[in-house]
Coordinates of C-alpha atoms in Angstrom, one line a residue:
M1 CA 48.3 145.1 79.8
I2 CA 47.4 148.3 81.5
Q3 CA 43.6 147.8 81.1
D4 CA 43.8 144.2 82.6
I5 CA 42.5 145.1 86.0
E6 CA 40.2 142.2 86.7
P7 CA 38.3 141.5 88.8
R8 CA 37.8 145.3 89.0
K9 CA 36.2 147.1 86.1
L10 CA 36.2 150.6 84.7
D11 CA 32.8 152.2 85.1
N12 CA 32.9 155.1 82.6
V13 CA 29.1 155.9 82.7
F14 CA 28.6 159.6 82.7
Q15 CA 27.3 160.6 86.2
P16 CA 27.9 164.4 86.6
D17 CA 26.0 164.6 89.9
I18 CA 28.3 162.3 91.8
L19 CA 30.2 164.2 94.5
P20 CA 33.6 163.3 95.9
V21 CA 34.0 161.8 99.3
E22 CA 37.1 161.8 101.5
D23 CA 38.9 158.9 99.9
S24 CA 38.0 159.8 96.3
V25 CA 41.1 160.1 94.1
V26 CA 41.7 163.5 92.5
F27 CA 43.9 164.0 89.5
Y28 CA 45.5 167.4 89.0
F29 CA 47.6 167.9 85.8
K30 CA 50.0 170.5 84.7
N31 CA 51.3 170.2 81.2
K32 CA 52.5 166.5 81.0
S33 CA 52.9 166.2 84.7
V34 CA 50.5 165.0 87.5
L35 CA 50.4 165.8 91.2
I36 CA 51.6 162.8 93.3
R37 CA 52.5 162.1 96.9
K38 CA 56.2 162.4 97.5
G39 CA 56.5 159.6 100.0
D40 CA 55.2 156.0 100.3
G41 CA 51.6 155.0 100.3
K42 CA 48.8 155.8 97.9
L43 CA 50.2 157.6 94.8
F44 CA 47.6 160.2 94.1
P45 CA 45.9 162.8 96.4
S46 CA 42.6 162.1 97.9
F47 CA 39.7 164.6 98.0
S48 CA 40.2 165.2 101.7
E49 CA 43.8 166.3 101.1
L50 CA 42.9 168.9 98.4
N51 CA 39.3 169.9 99.5
E52 CA 38.2 171.6 96.3
P53 CA 34.6 170.4 95.9
Q54 CA 33.4 173.4 93.7
H55 CA 35.9 172.5 91.0
C56 CA 36.0 168.7 90.9
I57 CA 34.8 167.0 87.8
Y58 CA 33.6 163.4 88.0
L59 CA 35.5 161.1 85.6
F60 CA 34.8 157.4 86.3
A61 CA 34.9 154.7 88.9
I62 CA 37.0 151.6 89.4
G63 CA 35.3 149.2 91.8
K64 CA 33.9 151.3 94.6
R65 CA 36.3 154.2 94.2
A66 CA 35.4 157.3 92.3
F67 CA 38.0 159.4 90.4
F68 CA 37.8 163.1 89.8
L69 CA 39.6 165.8 87.9
L70 CA 40.7 169.3 89.0
P71 CA 41.0 171.7 86.1
T72 CA 44.4 173.3 85.5
D73 CA 45.1 176.3 87.9
A74 CA 42.3 175.3 90.2
L75 CA 44.7 175.1 93.2
A76 CA 46.0 178.3 94.6
F77 CA 48.9 176.3 96.2
I78 CA 50.3 172.8 96.3
P79 CA 49.7 170.9 99.6
N80 CA 52.7 169.8 101.6
G81 CA 53.9 166.4 100.8
F82 CA 52.9 166.6 97.1
A83 CA 54.8 167.5 93.9
F84 CA 54.3 167.3 90.1
E85 CA 56.0 164.5 88.3
T86 CA 55.9 163.7 84.5
I87 CA 53.6 160.9 83.4
R88 CA 56.6 159.1 81.9
D89 CA 58.6 159.2 85.2
V90 CA 55.6 158.0 87.2
R91 CA 55.4 155.0 84.9
R92 CA 59.2 154.3 85.2
T93 CA 59.8 154.9 88.9
R94 CA 56.6 154.6 90.9
D95 CA 55.2 151.4 92.5
A96 CA 51.4 151.1 92.6
A97 CA 48.6 148.7 91.8
L98 CA 47.8 148.5 88.1
P99 CA 44.2 149.9 88.5
S100 CA 45.8 153.2 89.7
F101 CA 48.0 153.5 86.6
F102 CA 45.1 152.6 84.3
A103 CA 43.0 155.3 86.0
L104 CA 45.9 157.8 85.5
Y105 CA 46.2 157.1 81.7
T106 CA 42.4 157.3 81.3
A107 CA 42.3 160.6 83.3
V108 CA 45.1 162.0 81.1
H109 CA 42.9 161.3 78.1
L110 CA 39.9 163.2 79.5
S111 CA 41.9 166.0 81.0
D112 CA 43.5 166.8 77.7
W113 CA 40.1 166.8 76.0
Y114 CA 38.7 169.2 78.5
R115 CA 41.8 171.4 78.3
V116 CA 41.8 171.9 74.5
N117 CA 38.1 172.5 74.1
R118 CA 37.5 175.5 76.4
F119 CA 36.4 177.5 73.4
C120 CA 34.1 176.5 70.5
G121 CA 35.8 175.7 67.3
V122 CA 32.7 176.9 65.3
C123 CA 32.0 180.3 66.8
G124 CA 34.9 180.9 69.2
N125 CA 32.8 181.4 72.4
P126 CA 33.6 179.8 75.7
T127 CA 32.2 176.3 76.2
E128 CA 30.7 174.5 79.2
L129 CA 30.3 170.9 80.3
D130 CA 27.1 169.3 79.1
G131 CA 24.8 168.0 81.8
K132 CA 23.2 165.1 80.0
E133 CA 26.2 163.2 78.4
R134 CA 30.0 163.3 78.4
A135 CA 30.3 166.2 76.0
I136 CA 31.3 169.8 75.9
R137 CA 28.6 172.2 74.7
C138 CA 28.8 175.7 73.3
P139 CA 26.0 177.7 74.9
H140 CA 26.1 180.2 72.1
C141 CA 25.7 178.1 68.9
G142 CA 24.9 174.6 70.4
H143 CA 27.9 172.9 69.0
L144 CA 28.7 169.6 70.8
I145 CA 32.2 168.2 71.2
Y146 CA 32.7 164.6 72.2
P147 CA 36.0 163.0 73.5
R148 CA 38.4 162.4 70.7
I149 CA 39.7 158.8 70.3
N150 CA 42.5 158.3 67.8
P151 CA 42.7 154.9 66.0
A152 CA 46.2 153.5 65.6
V153 CA 47.8 150.2 64.8
I154 CA 50.6 148.1 66.3
V155 CA 52.1 145.7 63.8
G156 CA 54.0 142.5 64.3
V157 CA 55.7 141.6 61.0
V158 CA 56.6 137.9 60.9
N159 CA 59.3 136.5 58.6
R160 CA 59.2 132.7 59.4
D161 CA 61.3 132.4 62.6
R162 CA 61.9 136.2 63.0
L163 CA 59.9 139.2 64.1
L164 CA 60.6 142.8 62.9
V165 CA 61.7 144.8 66.0
T166 CA 62.2 148.5 66.0
R167 CA 63.5 151.3 68.2
Y168 CA 62.1 154.9 68.0
A169 CA 64.2 157.8 66.7
D170 CA 63.0 159.8 69.7
Q171 CA 65.2 158.5 72.6
R172 CA 63.5 160.4 75.5
G173 CA 62.9 157.5 77.8
R174 CA 62.0 155.2 75.0
D175 CA 65.0 152.9 74.5
N176 CA 62.8 149.8 74.6
Y177 CA 62.3 147.5 71.7
A178 CA 59.0 148.1 69.9
L179 CA 57.0 147.2 66.8
V180 CA 55.9 149.2 63.7
A181 CA 53.1 151.5 64.7
G182 CA 51.1 154.5 63.5
F183 CA 47.8 156.4 63.3
T184 CA 45.0 155.6 60.9
E185 CA 44.5 158.4 58.3
I186 CA 41.3 159.7 56.7
G187 CA 39.6 157.2 54.5
E188 CA 41.8 154.2 55.5
T189 CA 40.8 150.8 56.9
L190 CA 42.9 149.5 59.7
E191 CA 44.4 146.9 57.4
Q192 CA 45.4 149.6 54.9
T193 CA 47.0 151.5 57.8
V194 CA 49.1 148.3 58.6
Q195 CA 50.3 148.1 55.0
R196 CA 51.1 151.8 54.7
E197 CA 52.9 152.1 58.1
V198 CA 55.1 149.1 57.4
M199 CA 56.0 150.4 53.9
E200 CA 56.7 154.0 55.2
E201 CA 58.8 153.0 58.3
V202 CA 60.8 150.0 56.9
G203 CA 60.0 149.8 53.2
L204 CA 58.5 146.3 53.4
K205 CA 55.4 144.7 51.8
V206 CA 53.2 142.5 54.0
Q207 CA 50.4 140.0 53.5
N208 CA 48.0 137.8 55.5
I209 CA 47.1 140.6 57.9
R210 CA 45.3 139.2 61.0
Y211 CA 43.8 141.0 64.0
Y212 CA 45.1 140.2 67.4
K213 CA 43.8 142.5 70.2
S214 CA 43.0 146.1 71.0
Q215 CA 44.1 148.5 73.8
P216 CA 43.1 151.9 75.0
W217 CA 46.1 154.1 75.6
G218 CA 44.9 157.3 77.2
S219 CA 48.2 159.3 77.2
A220 CA 47.9 159.7 73.4
A221 CA 44.1 159.5 73.3
D222 CA 44.5 156.2 71.3
I223 CA 42.6 153.1 70.7
L224 CA 45.3 150.7 69.5
A225 CA 44.6 147.7 67.3
G226 CA 47.2 145.0 67.2
F227 CA 47.8 143.0 64.0
Y228 CA 50.2 140.3 63.0
C229 CA 51.1 139.9 59.3
D230 CA 53.6 138.0 57.1
L231 CA 56.4 139.4 55.0
D232 CA 55.6 139.6 51.3
G233 CA 58.7 139.5 49.2
S234 CA 62.1 141.0 50.0
N235 CA 63.2 141.3 53.7
S236 CA 65.6 144.2 53.0
I237 CA 64.8 147.0 55.4
D238 CA 64.7 150.6 54.2
L239 CA 64.6 152.6 57.4
D240 CA 62.7 155.9 57.9
T241 CA 65.2 157.6 60.2
N242 CA 62.7 160.4 61.0
E243 CA 60.6 157.7 62.8
L244 CA 63.0 155.0 63.8
R245 CA 66.7 154.7 64.6
Q246 CA 66.8 150.9 64.3
A247 CA 64.8 148.0 62.8
F248 CA 66.0 144.4 62.5
W249 CA 64.8 140.9 62.2
A250 CA 65.0 139.3 65.6
R251 CA 64.9 135.6 66.6
P252 CA 62.8 134.8 69.7
N253 CA 65.9 134.7 72.0
E254 CA 67.0 138.1 70.7
I255 CA 63.8 140.0 71.6
R256 CA 64.3 142.1 74.7
L257 CA 60.9 142.8 76.4
Q258 CA 59.9 146.1 78.0
T259 CA 60.4 146.7 81.7
D260 CA 56.7 146.4 82.4
D261 CA 53.8 144.5 80.8
W262 CA 51.5 147.4 80.3
S263 CA 51.6 147.7 76.5
L264 CA 50.0 145.8 73.6
T265 CA 53.4 146.1 71.9
N266 CA 55.1 144.2 74.7
E267 CA 52.4 141.5 74.8
M268 CA 52.7 140.9 71.1
M269 CA 56.5 140.6 71.2
K270 CA 56.2 138.3 74.2
R271 CA 53.8 136.0 72.3
F272 CA 56.3 135.6 69.5
K273 CA 59.3 135.2 71.9
E274 CA 57.5 132.4 73.8
G275 CA 56.5 130.6 70.6
E276 CA 52.7 131.2 70.7
D277 CA 50.6 131.6 67.6
C278 CA 50.9 135.0 66.0

């Protein structure tokens, strides 16, 4: 999966005094796009190519390399050889080492958090970065804002020798097979989220809910929790067409895996397809 970057590790300790060096990676986002190198070689710009030390925000490190963020509109012009490309297109068309993509998705998470909290939600005054912890502080009223992490579930519903497979109603680059998924709501346990999402999306009851594995997914600020469960009762699907355009019971040889192995969804489908315990 995208976070499986061993033997390297993500070091997300807050260290605001770290300054970029020449080969530090700098992420620069605009809407849902990121600045990338047009040609071959390293995907994202280095500090030496942008040279904006007064604006760089330290994010994290992977191995010995530090990653930084430039706030939106920090660059007066785009350097030659670089252009913006959507996050989705970068995933589909670019070739780079997995740690680079994990860094990208984690940087998206933090960039969006910085961008939407420029003003205090309590008093409305401009905010500033806190110097002691990864937080945004309002200097007027003292309100602290921490990075938002959205809990969500991925659900593999098993019916003996078949797995419930879905496809999203939104077709924009998402024609892959998937599983039932959804965000946890106020007051719910993760297990209750599993039951509710399966009922809402496909009209099925489930039992024997069992946790499999989790995954951070920065582009949606998620922490995903994967669960398998068994069908309880009728296998007749009542499709929520606002969320899905297809859902069906698939035998292992009918499951079409995603084009990369980044996602928890893909790993869970792969386990079932290969006959592993689910």
